[in-house]
């Protein structure tokens, strides 16, 4: 695991302790699986992570070109990706968007594949223009 992934995992571990989150080992395992699926650590450079105070860790990107969220729960995931000019207003529509979700059990090695594939494609596309 590389630097950005390590930073995010350390943040998750800190929040597990800070908020006394039950099933901490399972959350940590699911987050580790998510981070391990990232094909390029640079994708995680602008990401932050926050406990949603309910049942998921939200990995968030809020940059000039991205408004993204990948949520890791105990049993499943959800994600949202808006790519384009991000005015940091939830009511503004970006040029491309996608949503997805998947159960973790049975999909441990690829539940984040589509998300990371979309992020990687968008990043490469934005850098080339």
PDB file of C-alpha atoms in Angstrom:
ATOM      1  CA  UNK A   1       0.000   0.000   0.000  1.00  0.00           C
ATOM      2  CA  UNK A   2       1.422   3.375  -0.982  1.00  0.00           C
ATOM      3  CA  UNK A   3       1.500   6.748   0.753  1.00  0.00           C
ATOM      4  CA  UNK A   4      -1.978   8.124   0.003  1.00  0.00           C
ATOM      5  CA  UNK A   5      -3.636   4.800   0.725  1.00  0.00           C
ATOM      6  CA  UNK A   6      -1.665   4.517   3.988  1.00  0.00           C
ATOM      7  CA  UNK A   7      -2.769   8.019   5.004  1.00  0.00           C
ATOM      8  CA  UNK A   8      -6.424   7.182   4.356  1.00  0.00           C
ATOM      9  CA  UNK A   9      -6.196   3.866   6.203  1.00  0.00           C
ATOM     10  CA  UNK A  10      -4.587   5.627   9.178  1.00  0.00           C
ATOM     11  CA  UNK A  11      -7.490   8.130   9.161  1.00  0.00           C
ATOM     12  CA  UNK A  12      -9.992   5.261   9.161  1.00  0.00           C
ATOM     13  CA  UNK A  13      -8.230   3.545  12.078  1.00  0.00           C
ATOM     14  CA  UNK A  14      -8.207   6.801  14.017  1.00  0.00           C
ATOM     15  CA  UNK A  15     -11.935   7.328  13.428  1.00  0.00           C
ATOM     16  CA  UNK A  16     -12.723   3.720  14.397  1.00  0.00           C
ATOM     17  CA  UNK A  17     -11.215   4.458  17.804  1.00  0.00           C
ATOM     18  CA  UNK A  18     -12.491   8.020  18.116  1.00  0.00           C
ATOM     19  CA  UNK A  19     -16.136   7.130  17.440  1.00  0.00           C
ATOM     20  CA  UNK A  20     -16.087   3.676  19.115  1.00  0.00           C
ATOM     21  CA  UNK A  21     -17.424   2.082  15.956  1.00  0.00           C
ATOM     22  CA  UNK A  22     -18.565  -1.534  16.402  1.00  0.00           C
ATOM     23  CA  UNK A  23     -17.301  -4.170  13.958  1.00  0.00           C
ATOM     24  CA  UNK A  24     -14.067  -2.215  13.583  1.00  0.00           C
ATOM     25  CA  UNK A  25     -12.128  -5.191  12.222  1.00  0.00           C
ATOM     26  CA  UNK A  26     -14.636  -5.738   9.410  1.00  0.00           C
ATOM     27  CA  UNK A  27     -14.688  -2.050   8.488  1.00  0.00           C
ATOM     28  CA  UNK A  28     -10.892  -1.995   8.418  1.00  0.00           C
ATOM     29  CA  UNK A  29     -10.802  -5.121   6.235  1.00  0.00           C
ATOM     30  CA  UNK A  30     -13.347  -3.639   3.807  1.00  0.00           C
ATOM     31  CA  UNK A  31     -11.491  -0.313   3.610  1.00  0.00           C
ATOM     32  CA  UNK A  32      -8.198  -2.130   3.056  1.00  0.00           C
ATOM     33  CA  UNK A  33      -9.788  -4.127   0.223  1.00  0.00           C
ATOM     34  CA  UNK A  34     -11.085  -0.880  -1.291  1.00  0.00           C
ATOM     35  CA  UNK A  35      -7.690   0.831  -1.119  1.00  0.00           C
ATOM     36  CA  UNK A  36      -5.904  -2.254  -2.451  1.00  0.00           C
ATOM     37  CA  UNK A  37      -8.061  -2.119  -5.577  1.00  0.00           C
ATOM     38  CA  UNK A  38      -6.860   1.364  -6.498  1.00  0.00           C
ATOM     39  CA  UNK A  39      -4.649   1.008  -9.595  1.00  0.00           C
ATOM     40  CA  UNK A  40      -2.674   4.214  -9.014  1.00  0.00           C
ATOM     41  CA  UNK A  41      -2.040   5.798  -5.618  1.00  0.00           C
ATOM     42  CA  UNK A  42      -2.179   9.259  -7.221  1.00  0.00           C
ATOM     43  CA  UNK A  43      -5.949   8.812  -7.607  1.00  0.00           C
ATOM     44  CA  UNK A  44      -6.140   8.951  -3.804  1.00  0.00           C
ATOM     45  CA  UNK A  45      -4.049  12.120  -3.453  1.00  0.00           C
ATOM     46  CA  UNK A  46      -7.036  14.477  -3.145  1.00  0.00           C
ATOM     47  CA  UNK A  47      -9.238  12.056  -1.217  1.00  0.00           C
ATOM     48  CA  UNK A  48     -10.359  12.484   2.356  1.00  0.00           C
ATOM     49  CA  UNK A  49     -12.278  10.014   4.494  1.00  0.00           C
ATOM     50  CA  UNK A  50     -15.022  10.610   7.043  1.00  0.00           C
ATOM     51  CA  UNK A  51     -17.302   8.402   9.138  1.00  0.00           C
ATOM     52  CA  UNK A  52     -20.902   9.264   8.242  1.00  0.00           C
ATOM     53  CA  UNK A  53     -22.030   8.780  11.869  1.00  0.00           C
ATOM     54  CA  UNK A  54     -24.282   5.924  10.778  1.00  0.00           C
ATOM     55  CA  UNK A  55     -22.822   2.985   8.901  1.00  0.00           C
ATOM     56  CA  UNK A  56     -20.226   3.941   6.272  1.00  0.00           C
ATOM     57  CA  UNK A  57     -16.856   5.465   5.694  1.00  0.00           C
ATOM     58  CA  UNK A  58     -17.129   8.052   2.926  1.00  0.00           C
ATOM     59  CA  UNK A  59     -14.084   8.609   0.733  1.00  0.00           C
ATOM     60  CA  UNK A  60     -14.543  12.064  -0.760  1.00  0.00           C
ATOM     61  CA  UNK A  61     -13.013  14.022  -3.623  1.00  0.00           C
ATOM     62  CA  UNK A  62     -14.078  17.662  -3.990  1.00  0.00           C
ATOM     63  CA  UNK A  63     -11.708  19.274  -6.451  1.00  0.00           C
ATOM     64  CA  UNK A  64     -11.920  21.582  -9.437  1.00  0.00           C
ATOM     65  CA  UNK A  65     -12.928  18.696 -11.722  1.00  0.00           C
ATOM     66  CA  UNK A  66     -14.387  16.053  -9.419  1.00  0.00           C
ATOM     67  CA  UNK A  67     -17.163  15.638  -6.903  1.00  0.00           C
ATOM     68  CA  UNK A  68     -16.888  11.992  -5.894  1.00  0.00           C
ATOM     69  CA  UNK A  69     -17.893   9.765  -3.028  1.00  0.00           C
ATOM     70  CA  UNK A  70     -17.169   6.102  -2.456  1.00  0.00           C
ATOM     71  CA  UNK A  71     -18.864   4.747   0.668  1.00  0.00           C
ATOM     72  CA  UNK A  72     -17.619   1.572   2.339  1.00  0.00           C
ATOM     73  CA  UNK A  73     -20.015  -0.165   4.705  1.00  0.00           C
ATOM     74  CA  UNK A  74     -20.000  -3.486   6.507  1.00  0.00           C
ATOM     75  CA  UNK A  75     -21.666  -5.423   3.708  1.00  0.00           C
ATOM     76  CA  UNK A  76     -21.896  -3.174   0.666  1.00  0.00           C
ATOM     77  CA  UNK A  77     -20.632  -0.076  -1.083  1.00  0.00           C
ATOM     78  CA  UNK A  78     -22.120   2.906  -2.834  1.00  0.00           C
ATOM     79  CA  UNK A  79     -20.446   5.451  -5.045  1.00  0.00           C
ATOM     80  CA  UNK A  80     -21.138   8.643  -6.878  1.00  0.00           C
ATOM     81  CA  UNK A  81     -18.892  10.287  -9.456  1.00  0.00           C
ATOM     82  CA  UNK A  82     -19.427  13.647 -11.072  1.00  0.00           C
ATOM     83  CA  UNK A  83     -16.655  14.683 -13.435  1.00  0.00           C
ATOM     84  CA  UNK A  84     -16.433  18.024 -15.145  1.00  0.00           C
ATOM     85  CA  UNK A  85     -16.359  21.576 -13.913  1.00  0.00           C
ATOM     86  CA  UNK A  86     -17.146  21.329 -10.208  1.00  0.00           C
ATOM     87  CA  UNK A  87     -18.618  24.525  -8.792  1.00  0.00           C
ATOM     88  CA  UNK A  88     -18.897  22.842  -5.386  1.00  0.00           C
ATOM     89  CA  UNK A  89     -22.666  23.174  -5.556  1.00  0.00           C
ATOM     90  CA  UNK A  90     -24.687  19.969  -5.364  1.00  0.00           C
ATOM     91  CA  UNK A  91     -27.351  21.497  -7.644  1.00  0.00           C
ATOM     92  CA  UNK A  92     -24.933  22.131 -10.536  1.00  0.00           C
ATOM     93  CA  UNK A  93     -24.719  19.372 -13.107  1.00  0.00           C
ATOM     94  CA  UNK A  94     -21.295  18.201 -14.186  1.00  0.00           C
ATOM     95  CA  UNK A  95     -20.495  16.981 -17.692  1.00  0.00           C
ATOM     96  CA  UNK A  96     -20.453  13.271 -16.857  1.00  0.00           C
ATOM     97  CA  UNK A  97     -21.805  11.370 -13.928  1.00  0.00           C
ATOM     98  CA  UNK A  98     -22.200   7.817 -12.755  1.00  0.00           C
ATOM     99  CA  UNK A  99     -23.481   5.983  -9.731  1.00  0.00           C
ATOM    100  CA  UNK A 100     -22.934   2.438  -8.575  1.00  0.00           C
ATOM    101  CA  UNK A 101     -22.930   0.020  -5.704  1.00  0.00           C
ATOM    102  CA  UNK A 102     -22.098  -3.553  -4.926  1.00  0.00           C
ATOM    103  CA  UNK A 103     -22.163  -6.068  -2.137  1.00  0.00           C
ATOM    104  CA  UNK A 104     -18.724  -6.798  -0.747  1.00  0.00           C
ATOM    105  CA  UNK A 105     -19.232 -10.490   0.065  1.00  0.00           C
ATOM    106  CA  UNK A 106     -18.383 -12.495  -3.027  1.00  0.00           C
ATOM    107  CA  UNK A 107     -16.869  -9.448  -4.705  1.00  0.00           C
ATOM    108  CA  UNK A 108     -13.956  -8.788  -2.353  1.00  0.00           C
ATOM    109  CA  UNK A 109     -11.392  -8.434  -5.117  1.00  0.00           C
ATOM    110  CA  UNK A 110     -13.311  -6.173  -7.501  1.00  0.00           C
ATOM    111  CA  UNK A 111     -16.173  -4.298  -5.789  1.00  0.00           C
ATOM    112  CA  UNK A 112     -14.422  -0.954  -6.452  1.00  0.00           C
ATOM    113  CA  UNK A 113     -13.145  -1.828  -9.934  1.00  0.00           C
ATOM    114  CA  UNK A 114     -15.718   0.178 -11.907  1.00  0.00           C
ATOM    115  CA  UNK A 115     -15.278   3.212  -9.682  1.00  0.00           C
ATOM    116  CA  UNK A 116     -11.501   3.232  -9.993  1.00  0.00           C
ATOM    117  CA  UNK A 117     -11.662   2.507 -13.719  1.00  0.00           C
ATOM    118  CA  UNK A 118     -13.972   5.508 -14.159  1.00  0.00           C
ATOM    119  CA  UNK A 119     -11.779   7.731 -11.988  1.00  0.00           C
ATOM    120  CA  UNK A 120      -8.628   6.691 -13.834  1.00  0.00           C
ATOM    121  CA  UNK A 121     -10.242   7.332 -17.225  1.00  0.00           C
ATOM    122  CA  UNK A 122     -11.582  10.722 -16.136  1.00  0.00           C
ATOM    123  CA  UNK A 123      -8.229  11.790 -14.680  1.00  0.00           C
ATOM    124  CA  UNK A 124      -6.347  10.792 -17.818  1.00  0.00           C
ATOM    125  CA  UNK A 125      -8.941  12.502 -20.004  1.00  0.00           C
ATOM    126  CA  UNK A 126      -8.808  15.729 -17.988  1.00  0.00           C
ATOM    127  CA  UNK A 127      -5.008  15.783 -17.964  1.00  0.00           C
ATOM    128  CA  UNK A 128      -4.824  15.334 -21.730  1.00  0.00           C
ATOM    129  CA  UNK A 129      -7.136  18.281 -22.458  1.00  0.00           C
TER     130      UNK A 129
END
